[in-house]
Amino acid sequence: MDEKQIQPTSAFDYEQEDIPKAGGGLPVLQYWAENTLSPQGFKLWKTLFHKSACLSCSWGTGGQLGGFTNEEGEKLQRCMKSVEAISAEIQPAIKTNFFEQQSIQQLQQLTSQEADRLGRWSFPVILAEGSSHYQRISWDEIYQLAETAFKTTPERVASYSSGRSSNEAAFLLQLMMRALDSNNLADCSDLCHAPSTFGLKRTFGTGTSMVSLQSLKETDCVVLAGSNASYNHPRLMNELIKLRDRGGKVIVINPFKERGLVKFASPAFVKSLLTGSDIASIYLQPIPGSDVALFIGIQKSLIEQDKIDLDFLQAHTENWSEVISHARSTSWSTITETCGVSQAEIEAAAQIIGSSPKVVFAWAMGITQQQNGVDNVSSISNTALITGNVGRFGTGLMPVRGHSNVQGFGSMGVTVRLKKEIQQSLEKLLGRSLSRIPGYDTQALIEAADAKKVDTLICLGGNLYGANPNSHKVKRALGKIKTIIYLATKPNLGHFHGLAQHQTIIIPVLNRFENPHKTTTESGNNFVRLNDEGHTHLKNADLIAEVDFLTELADRLHGEHPVNWRKLQDTKYVRQLISQTIPGYEKIGEIDETKEEFTIGGRIFNQPHFPTPSGKATMFITPLPRLILPEPQDFDVDYTHGIVLALMTGRGYAQHNTVVYRTEDKYRGLSHRQCILMNRFDAERAGLQEHQLVTVKGNASHLDNIEIIYGEVRPGAALMFYPEVNVIFNAPVESRCGTPAFKRVPVLVYTT
């Protein structure tokens, strides 16, 4: 792309000339004004102001301060990601005769966007063995089938969940499962930030962000690695703009040069909206999967520049000397050959870090979705520690998580790695010991299902089929489970492809701002929000709150002793249990009376004392990865022109997780998703050219008629859209936490 064609990415997807320039306010207001005469626009307007947390990313806004307000009291904190998520939830209901007219074979032809636009689930349905159509089912039948399905061997029952739901539903899900003696609590976080949790916990004794929003506002430098926040966390971009405006620095690390990480137009600031704001002070494009080498290079340069904090290391860390020795002894040639970034660029980044009084290190899935994701996180932690950038206000480690309550699910105990303190509290509540049989994380669940070791699966939100690599294998594996129960607000491709052997049941549930119960969510920066009750716009809909379904099912399975499940349909009592069970959540027991939202205790570190046995941070040597791509002949195809590349999966601008709202991606200059973004040099040396249609083959399957688009991706790498590309590869996983390596997939791009 020509440099002159690049426009700053905006938090709101409107052409610059269409956005109000002054006085009149936000594009959201324009969006509303354009729809004032439509019922849909009025629903959107009401929902934007509802006192509930944003449905979109984990950056968090809303709650008791109002829909546009964050925890610091700042207004105008909505973005187009939020508007898109709400707009999808206020769609009309699927018509009652729809499934009489559409067979499952027809539904399987839909794209993610087409499935989402079918409308809202508004009545329960079942696809029985041998049937070609979903059919309506009564609640009595649902509970009878579910009760029977769950009364099997505990190890053969599993759950999967996403961050769409509430803390209360999450707590009830894991309590119901553990009372069954099943620890098979797979979660979407297994697919994304599990390496962050694992890596941070082994170093600092806690697995979440150490940085509050207030603390972030006081930093002098942000290192943003493996993230496209301009697409996925637009309001984080406001903090980066303010950082640059006060003279701070932003170091971006990403193999793909994203426009919005270079320049970003935010409607929160008039000047930024008019001209765009510079974001990256320096932009490093490493080889996918090589981040350990890059951060060891930064450490080595900091040592050579005498920019490390020895006093801090000696007083507050363990194993620091081994980490320093490892960085010092690793040669520059090894570092630069492994990561593909020059010594001069690495030294420039190190100089910025070393000269900045306070630095925050942030990252997303480009770091974690690697076979060595834990080492990536540890190498970032080591870099922060050797410069003393942990345990002080304005410094720290900040994983930038995805879904709005994905971190809350982990806090509530929806994990296969249950904290000892929570385990002990649950055993006290249930009056007996919990099962010690290890549970299935998400990838292990797919393997177990494929081996016919799972009979019953309940999915609280999410798209298990669409979120995993090797779509054919996932479909086959889910087809060996006897009963699958999906709790969902809208259709997704998993409801049409992730079908059980005997019966697939869809439970239509109320979303966050429709819920008749007060609920809570947890942001990625550990802030707990209280969501008010609401009402659905769907007339004559046969919906249920997730809490009501889970408590009714649990009561039928367990009876009312030692837990009175039906009493827990009043979520106030769930919050009281949470306050007694979950460390740091003590204040939630009083939130109904006080309405005081809070930051979870014991997670934000403004002093360098950590919840480890010694009170010190434990540092780990991070081995350099061996990044070897297969040869073209290893793909066993005949081709005329071709090249092997390290493929990264990515999302489009108008996309949330696996849900695609629009197919075009205006900031990457793409009109469709059936394409591969390549470096011009790679294409030309392989005898390929832009707009040519090619085949892209992974280790599981291939996709034909993929258009080559030249993009600002580093040589040797490429980008394709998730989840469509999942079908072609079976990814290796991070052995310590089961996360697939979505961000380094060897592929052959070729023509015949």
Short mmCIF file of N, CA, C and O in Angstrom, two decimals, residues 156 446-454 477 480:
data_model
loop_
_atom_site.label_atom_id
_atom_site.label_comp_id
_atom_site.label_asym_id
_atom_site.label_seq_id
_atom_site.Cartn_x
_atom_site.Cartn_y
_atom_site.Cartn_z
N ARG A 156 -16.77 -38.14 32.72
CA ARG A 156 -17.30 -38.09 31.36
C ARG A 156 -18.24 -36.90 31.15
O ARG A 156 -18.91 -36.80 30.13
N ILE A 446 -11.12 -31.58 23.56
CA ILE A 446 -11.30 -32.03 22.17
C ILE A 446 -10.68 -33.42 21.97
O ILE A 446 -11.29 -34.31 21.35
N GLU A 447 -9.50 -33.61 22.51
CA GLU A 447 -8.84 -34.92 22.38
C GLU A 447 -9.65 -36.00 23.09
O GLU A 447 -9.81 -37.12 22.56
N ALA A 448 -10.15 -35.70 24.28
CA ALA A 448 -10.94 -36.68 25.03
C ALA A 448 -12.24 -37.01 24.30
O ALA A 448 -12.65 -38.18 24.23
N ALA A 449 -12.89 -35.99 23.76
CA ALA A 449 -14.13 -36.24 23.02
C ALA A 449 -13.85 -37.10 21.79
O ALA A 449 -14.63 -38.02 21.47
N ASP A 450 -12.75 -36.83 21.11
CA ASP A 450 -12.40 -37.61 19.92
C ASP A 450 -12.10 -39.07 20.27
O ASP A 450 -12.29 -39.95 19.44
N ALA A 451 -11.66 -39.29 21.52
CA ALA A 451 -11.40 -40.65 21.99
C ALA A 451 -12.62 -41.27 22.67
O ALA A 451 -12.51 -42.31 23.33
N LYS A 452 -13.78 -40.64 22.54
CA LYS A 452 -15.05 -41.11 23.10
C LYS A 452 -15.00 -41.21 24.62
O LYS A 452 -15.57 -42.13 25.21
N LYS A 453 -14.37 -40.22 25.26
CA LYS A 453 -14.27 -40.21 26.71
C LYS A 453 -15.19 -39.17 27.35
O LYS A 453 -15.12 -38.95 28.56
N VAL A 454 -16.02 -38.50 26.54
CA VAL A 454 -16.93 -37.48 27.04
C VAL A 454 -18.34 -37.83 26.60
O VAL A 454 -18.59 -38.03 25.41
N ALA A 477 -14.91 -34.67 16.70
CA ALA A 477 -14.83 -34.96 18.14
C ALA A 477 -16.15 -34.63 18.84
O ALA A 477 -16.65 -35.44 19.64
N LYS A 480 -18.94 -37.10 18.65
CA LYS A 480 -18.86 -38.34 19.44
C LYS A 480 -19.38 -38.17 20.87
O LYS A 480 -19.45 -39.13 21.62
#
